[in-house]
Amino acid sequence: MPRDLVIERFRGLVPGRRFAPQSATARGDDDLNPDMKPDLGGKPLKQAAVLVPLVDRPEGMTVLLTKRTDHLHDHAGQISFPGGRIDPEDADAIAAALRETEEETGLDRAHIDLIGQLDIYVTRTGFEVTPVVGLVRPGFTLNADTFEVAEIFEVPLAFFLAPDSRRMESRIWQGRTRYFYVYPYGDYYIWGATAGMLNNLAEILGDGPPVKGTFVPASKGT
């Protein structure tokens, strides 16, 4: 997909949405599983931000992703966008996403042109994640934080825009059937919040129907 078209798709979103502090539309793990809303005992959701890096390669745009190390307490071994909690020192979600990206991958923000954001994503574990989208100019160098990041890799954007790349799967968790989206790519199993955000990206940049809320299994909750 050409760079200009990607930028135009984000400019075409609802006015004020490009870098709004909170989207009017929130997505989350409970989209397919209504009983999976976070329960923090009245505490506010924890604020986090990620960068959705679209690398502008001459042969075609790619999405840069990380694989988390296996020893981490949260989401060990999973595929994710670079990012993390918004610290008190961060001016906003954008600042947090850029800082976390530099810390985790070594990707210098000088190579990133921010073009917009996706919908807020709320996780079952109580995080309210702001996904910030940036175009990444080639020529950068990477230096992974080996404590958090086991691998940094790229997937062609066209893969995520193809509807047949996405699958719906289910697992039994705590005695209930849980449903989730998956993008299997080679040896990588991309699911969870990352897959949910990629669905959102595909809706904006692709030509297919919306993904959110299009699947309601009859056996849900049984």
mmCIF file of C-alpha atoms in Angstrom:
data_model
loop_
_atom_site.group_PDB
_atom_site.id
_atom_site.type_symbol
_atom_site.label_atom_id
_atom_site.label_comp_id
_atom_site.label_asym_id
_atom_site.label_seq_id
_atom_site.Cartn_x
_atom_site.Cartn_y
_atom_site.Cartn_z
ATOM 1 C CA MET A 1 0.000 0.000 0.000
ATOM 2 C CA PRO A 2 1.487 3.386 -0.985
ATOM 3 C CA ARG A 3 2.548 5.757 1.787
ATOM 4 C CA ASP A 4 0.251 8.549 0.571
ATOM 5 C CA LEU A 5 -2.793 6.278 0.666
ATOM 6 C CA VAL A 6 -2.005 5.130 4.195
ATOM 7 C CA ILE A 7 -1.755 8.753 5.346
ATOM 8 C CA GLU A 8 -4.985 9.653 3.535
ATOM 9 C CA ARG A 9 -6.897 6.802 5.199
ATOM 10 C CA PHE A 10 -5.969 8.119 8.639
ATOM 11 C CA ARG A 11 -6.784 11.688 7.659
ATOM 12 C CA GLY A 12 -10.221 10.468 6.652
ATOM 13 C CA LEU A 13 -11.115 9.365 10.179
ATOM 14 C CA VAL A 14 -13.572 11.283 12.327
ATOM 15 C CA PRO A 15 -12.213 14.806 13.033
ATOM 16 C CA GLY A 16 -10.333 14.922 16.309
ATOM 17 C CA ARG A 17 -9.562 11.213 16.229
ATOM 18 C CA ARG A 18 -6.026 11.441 14.789
ATOM 19 C CA PHE A 19 -4.377 12.000 18.139
ATOM 20 C CA ALA A 20 -7.313 12.204 20.524
ATOM 21 C CA PRO A 21 -6.404 11.340 24.129
ATOM 22 C CA GLN A 22 -9.198 8.770 24.163
ATOM 23 C CA SER A 23 -11.161 7.337 21.280
ATOM 24 C CA ALA A 24 -14.935 7.536 21.292
ATOM 25 C CA THR A 25 -14.891 3.848 20.365
ATOM 26 C CA ALA A 26 -13.137 1.375 22.648
ATOM 27 C CA ARG A 27 -12.313 -2.188 21.741
ATOM 28 C CA GLY A 28 -11.266 -4.924 24.062
ATOM 29 C CA ASP A 29 -10.932 -8.551 25.032
ATOM 30 C CA ASP A 30 -14.642 -8.505 25.896
ATOM 31 C CA ASP A 31 -15.723 -7.829 22.287
ATOM 32 C CA LEU A 32 -16.066 -11.572 21.743
ATOM 33 C CA ASN A 33 -16.377 -12.490 25.423
ATOM 34 C CA PRO A 34 -18.703 -10.059 27.259
ATOM 35 C CA ASP A 35 -17.881 -11.591 30.646
ATOM 36 C CA MET A 36 -14.193 -10.746 30.254
ATOM 37 C CA LYS A 37 -14.473 -7.085 31.218
ATOM 38 C CA PRO A 38 -11.669 -6.110 33.618
ATOM 39 C CA ASP A 39 -12.574 -6.164 37.311
ATOM 40 C CA LEU A 40 -10.212 -3.901 39.245
ATOM 41 C CA GLY A 41 -12.371 -3.528 42.313
ATOM 42 C CA GLY A 42 -13.275 0.079 41.522
ATOM 43 C CA LYS A 43 -9.729 1.112 40.657
ATOM 44 C CA PRO A 44 -9.157 2.982 37.364
ATOM 45 C CA LEU A 45 -7.808 1.225 34.310
ATOM 46 C CA LYS A 46 -4.017 1.272 33.993
ATOM 47 C CA GLN A 47 -2.899 3.529 31.155
ATOM 48 C CA ALA A 48 -0.578 2.160 28.472
ATOM 49 C CA ALA A 49 0.462 2.972 24.919
ATOM 50 C CA VAL A 50 1.998 1.078 22.018
ATOM 51 C CA LEU A 51 3.479 2.079 18.693
ATOM 52 C CA VAL A 52 2.069 0.450 15.562
ATOM 53 C CA PRO A 53 5.172 0.798 13.333
ATOM 54 C CA LEU A 54 4.543 0.629 9.583
ATOM 55 C CA VAL A 55 7.931 0.321 7.887
ATOM 56 C CA ASP A 56 7.896 2.012 4.475
ATOM 57 C CA ARG A 57 9.969 -0.523 2.515
ATOM 58 C CA PRO A 58 10.434 -0.028 -1.265
ATOM 59 C CA GLU A 59 9.123 -3.553 -1.869
ATOM 60 C CA GLY A 60 6.020 -2.930 0.242
ATOM 61 C CA MET A 61 5.046 -1.760 3.699
ATOM 62 C CA THR A 62 5.623 -4.034 6.682
ATOM 63 C CA VAL A 63 4.483 -4.095 10.305
ATOM 64 C CA LEU A 64 7.261 -4.260 12.901
ATOM 65 C CA LEU A 65 6.474 -6.540 15.851
ATOM 66 C CA THR A 66 8.282 -7.941 18.875
ATOM 67 C CA LYS A 67 8.251 -11.311 20.587
ATOM 68 C CA ARG A 68 8.372 -11.004 24.365
ATOM 69 C CA THR A 69 10.834 -13.094 26.350
ATOM 70 C CA ASP A 70 9.569 -16.239 28.039
ATOM 71 C CA HIS A 71 10.444 -15.216 31.605
ATOM 72 C CA LEU A 72 8.286 -12.077 31.802
ATOM 73 C CA HIS A 73 5.434 -11.994 34.316
ATOM 74 C CA ASP A 74 2.868 -10.603 31.843
ATOM 75 C CA HIS A 75 2.252 -11.987 28.332
ATOM 76 C CA ALA A 76 5.474 -14.007 28.254
ATOM 77 C CA GLY A 77 6.412 -15.250 24.792
ATOM 78 C CA GLN A 78 3.588 -13.390 23.073
ATOM 79 C CA ILE A 79 3.795 -11.235 19.953
ATOM 80 C CA SER A 80 3.201 -7.548 20.617
ATOM 81 C CA PHE A 81 3.736 -4.009 19.450
ATOM 82 C CA PRO A 82 6.507 -2.132 21.259
ATOM 83 C CA GLY A 83 5.047 -0.208 24.179
ATOM 84 C CA GLY A 84 4.094 -0.270 27.824
ATOM 85 C CA ARG A 85 2.715 1.721 30.739
ATOM 86 C CA ILE A 86 2.375 5.491 30.527
ATOM 87 C CA ASP A 87 4.733 6.843 33.192
ATOM 88 C CA PRO A 88 4.117 10.058 35.151
ATOM 89 C CA GLU A 89 7.072 11.593 33.295
ATOM 90 C CA ASP A 90 5.416 10.998 29.891
ATOM 91 C CA ALA A 91 3.591 13.992 28.463
ATOM 92 C CA ASP A 92 0.953 11.759 26.861
ATOM 93 C CA ALA A 93 0.367 8.407 25.158
ATOM 94 C CA ILE A 94 2.446 9.451 22.150
ATOM 95 C CA ALA A 95 5.455 10.231 24.341
ATOM 96 C CA ALA A 96 5.063 6.910 26.140
ATOM 97 C CA ALA A 97 4.796 4.913 22.905
ATOM 98 C CA LEU A 98 7.925 6.518 21.453
ATOM 99 C CA ARG A 99 9.896 6.131 24.690
ATOM 100 C CA GLU A 100 8.941 2.493 25.135
ATOM 101 C CA THR A 101 9.753 1.767 21.492
ATOM 102 C CA GLU A 102 13.233 3.226 21.872
ATOM 103 C CA GLU A 103 13.809 1.334 25.119
ATOM 104 C CA GLU A 104 12.578 -2.022 23.821
ATOM 105 C CA THR A 105 13.858 -2.016 20.248
ATOM 106 C CA GLY A 106 16.378 0.820 19.910
ATOM 107 C CA LEU A 107 14.298 2.335 17.079
ATOM 108 C CA ASP A 108 15.119 6.050 17.082
ATOM 109 C CA ARG A 109 12.062 8.314 16.958
ATOM 110 C CA ALA A 110 13.846 10.393 14.300
ATOM 111 C CA HIS A 111 12.859 7.640 11.837
ATOM 112 C CA ILE A 112 9.161 7.766 12.803
ATOM 113 C CA ASP A 113 6.454 9.986 11.305
ATOM 114 C CA LEU A 114 3.295 9.783 13.410
ATOM 115 C CA ILE A 115 0.093 9.696 11.367
ATOM 116 C CA GLY A 116 -2.706 8.810 13.786
ATOM 117 C CA GLN A 117 -4.036 6.353 16.317
ATOM 118 C CA LEU A 118 -6.279 3.325 16.450
ATOM 119 C CA ASP A 119 -9.184 2.791 18.829
ATOM 120 C CA ILE A 120 -8.429 2.480 22.516
ATOM 121 C CA TYR A 121 -8.079 -1.205 23.456
ATOM 122 C CA VAL A 122 -9.066 -2.439 26.931
ATOM 123 C CA THR A 123 -7.512 -5.699 28.090
ATOM 124 C CA ARG A 124 -8.933 -8.262 30.482
ATOM 125 C CA THR A 125 -6.015 -7.525 32.806
ATOM 126 C CA GLY A 126 -7.129 -3.905 33.239
ATOM 127 C CA PHE A 127 -4.998 -1.928 30.796
ATOM 128 C CA GLU A 128 -6.413 0.828 28.603
ATOM 129 C CA VAL A 129 -4.028 0.845 25.643
ATOM 130 C CA THR A 130 -3.654 3.698 23.149
ATOM 131 C CA PRO A 131 -2.196 2.413 19.855
ATOM 132 C CA VAL A 132 -0.249 5.193 18.090
ATOM 133 C CA VAL A 133 0.458 4.630 14.387
ATOM 134 C CA GLY A 134 3.729 5.716 12.838
ATOM 135 C CA LEU A 135 5.398 5.407 9.433
ATOM 136 C CA VAL A 136 8.989 4.258 9.844
ATOM 137 C CA ARG A 137 11.623 5.316 7.335
ATOM 138 C CA PRO A 138 14.183 2.590 6.467
ATOM 139 C CA GLY A 139 17.808 3.093 7.425
ATOM 140 C CA PHE A 140 17.219 2.625 11.148
ATOM 141 C CA THR A 141 19.175 0.299 13.405
ATOM 142 C CA LEU A 142 17.695 -1.876 16.132
ATOM 143 C CA ASN A 143 19.075 -2.817 19.528
ATOM 144 C CA ALA A 144 16.655 -5.043 21.443
ATOM 145 C CA ASP A 145 16.322 -4.920 25.215
ATOM 146 C CA THR A 146 17.120 -8.595 25.736
ATOM 147 C CA PHE A 147 15.356 -8.693 29.114
ATOM 148 C CA GLU A 148 11.973 -7.905 27.532
ATOM 149 C CA VAL A 149 12.377 -8.648 23.823
ATOM 150 C CA ALA A 150 13.388 -12.045 22.455
ATOM 151 C CA GLU A 151 12.983 -11.083 18.799
ATOM 152 C CA ILE A 152 12.094 -8.174 16.515
ATOM 153 C CA PHE A 153 10.635 -9.029 13.116
ATOM 154 C CA GLU A 154 8.546 -7.614 10.277
ATOM 155 C CA VAL A 155 5.415 -8.955 8.578
ATOM 156 C CA PRO A 156 4.134 -7.617 5.230
ATOM 157 C CA LEU A 157 1.222 -5.236 5.794
ATOM 158 C CA ALA A 158 -0.581 -6.940 2.906
ATOM 159 C CA PHE A 159 -0.763 -10.115 5.003
ATOM 160 C CA PHE A 160 -2.863 -8.406 7.674
ATOM 161 C CA LEU A 161 -5.095 -6.721 5.087
ATOM 162 C CA ALA A 162 -6.042 -10.061 3.517
ATOM 163 C CA PRO A 163 -9.226 -11.336 5.250
ATOM 164 C CA ASP A 164 -8.171 -14.980 4.892
ATOM 165 C CA SER A 165 -5.086 -14.322 7.028
ATOM 166 C CA ARG A 166 -7.274 -14.003 10.120
ATOM 167 C CA ARG A 167 -8.781 -16.934 12.013
ATOM 168 C CA MET A 168 -11.212 -17.279 14.883
ATOM 169 C CA GLU A 169 -10.140 -19.743 17.567
ATOM 170 C CA SER A 170 -11.323 -20.760 21.018
ATOM 171 C CA ARG A 171 -9.936 -22.274 24.200
ATOM 172 C CA ILE A 172 -11.405 -23.423 27.501
ATOM 173 C CA TRP A 173 -10.240 -21.008 30.201
ATOM 174 C CA GLN A 174 -11.457 -21.176 33.795
ATOM 175 C CA GLY A 175 -14.215 -23.519 32.732
ATOM 176 C CA ARG A 176 -15.586 -21.299 29.955
ATOM 177 C CA THR A 177 -15.088 -21.178 26.212
ATOM 178 C CA ARG A 178 -13.116 -18.074 25.227
ATOM 179 C CA TYR A 179 -12.969 -16.764 21.662
ATOM 180 C CA PHE A 180 -10.195 -14.742 20.082
ATOM 181 C CA TYR A 181 -8.728 -13.690 16.725
ATOM 182 C CA VAL A 182 -5.464 -15.132 15.455
ATOM 183 C CA TYR A 183 -3.072 -14.197 12.644
ATOM 184 C CA PRO A 184 -0.800 -17.238 12.142
ATOM 185 C CA TYR A 185 2.318 -16.194 10.222
ATOM 186 C CA GLY A 186 5.025 -18.802 9.753
ATOM 187 C CA ASP A 187 6.226 -19.783 13.215
ATOM 188 C CA TYR A 188 4.515 -16.747 14.787
ATOM 189 C CA TYR A 189 1.120 -16.984 16.506
ATOM 190 C CA ILE A 190 -0.267 -13.446 16.723
ATOM 191 C CA TRP A 191 -3.338 -13.200 18.960
ATOM 192 C CA GLY A 192 -4.888 -11.337 21.887
ATOM 193 C CA ALA A 193 -4.762 -7.557 22.084
ATOM 194 C CA THR A 194 -2.231 -7.389 19.240
ATOM 195 C CA ALA A 195 -4.607 -9.228 16.909
ATOM 196 C CA GLY A 196 -7.448 -6.957 18.028
ATOM 197 C CA MET A 197 -5.451 -3.854 17.141
ATOM 198 C CA LEU A 198 -4.439 -5.389 13.805
ATOM 199 C CA ASN A 199 -8.155 -5.952 13.073
ATOM 200 C CA ASN A 200 -8.683 -2.224 13.625
ATOM 201 C CA LEU A 201 -5.735 -1.390 11.352
ATOM 202 C CA ALA A 202 -7.127 -3.670 8.644
ATOM 203 C CA GLU A 203 -10.513 -1.941 8.839
ATOM 204 C CA ILE A 204 -8.891 1.445 8.214
ATOM 205 C CA LEU A 205 -6.452 0.412 5.493
ATOM 206 C CA GLY A 206 -8.260 -2.516 3.901
ATOM 207 C CA ASP A 207 -11.395 -2.827 1.838
ATOM 208 C CA GLY A 208 -13.174 -5.515 3.840
ATOM 209 C CA PRO A 209 -16.102 -5.220 6.282
ATOM 210 C CA PRO A 210 -15.589 -4.175 9.926
ATOM 211 C CA VAL A 211 -14.263 -6.907 12.202
ATOM 212 C CA LYS A 212 -15.384 -5.764 15.651
ATOM 213 C CA GLY A 213 -18.499 -7.471 16.911
ATOM 214 C CA THR A 214 -19.095 -9.513 13.765
ATOM 215 C CA PHE A 215 -18.859 -12.894 15.499
ATOM 216 C CA VAL A 216 -21.133 -13.906 18.377
ATOM 217 C CA PRO A 217 -20.909 -17.651 18.997
ATOM 218 C CA ALA A 218 -24.164 -19.334 20.002
ATOM 219 C CA SER A 219 -22.271 -21.369 22.601
ATOM 220 C CA LYS A 220 -20.719 -18.365 24.339
ATOM 221 C CA GLY A 221 -20.574 -18.741 28.092
ATOM 222 C CA THR A 222 -21.390 -22.439 28.064
#
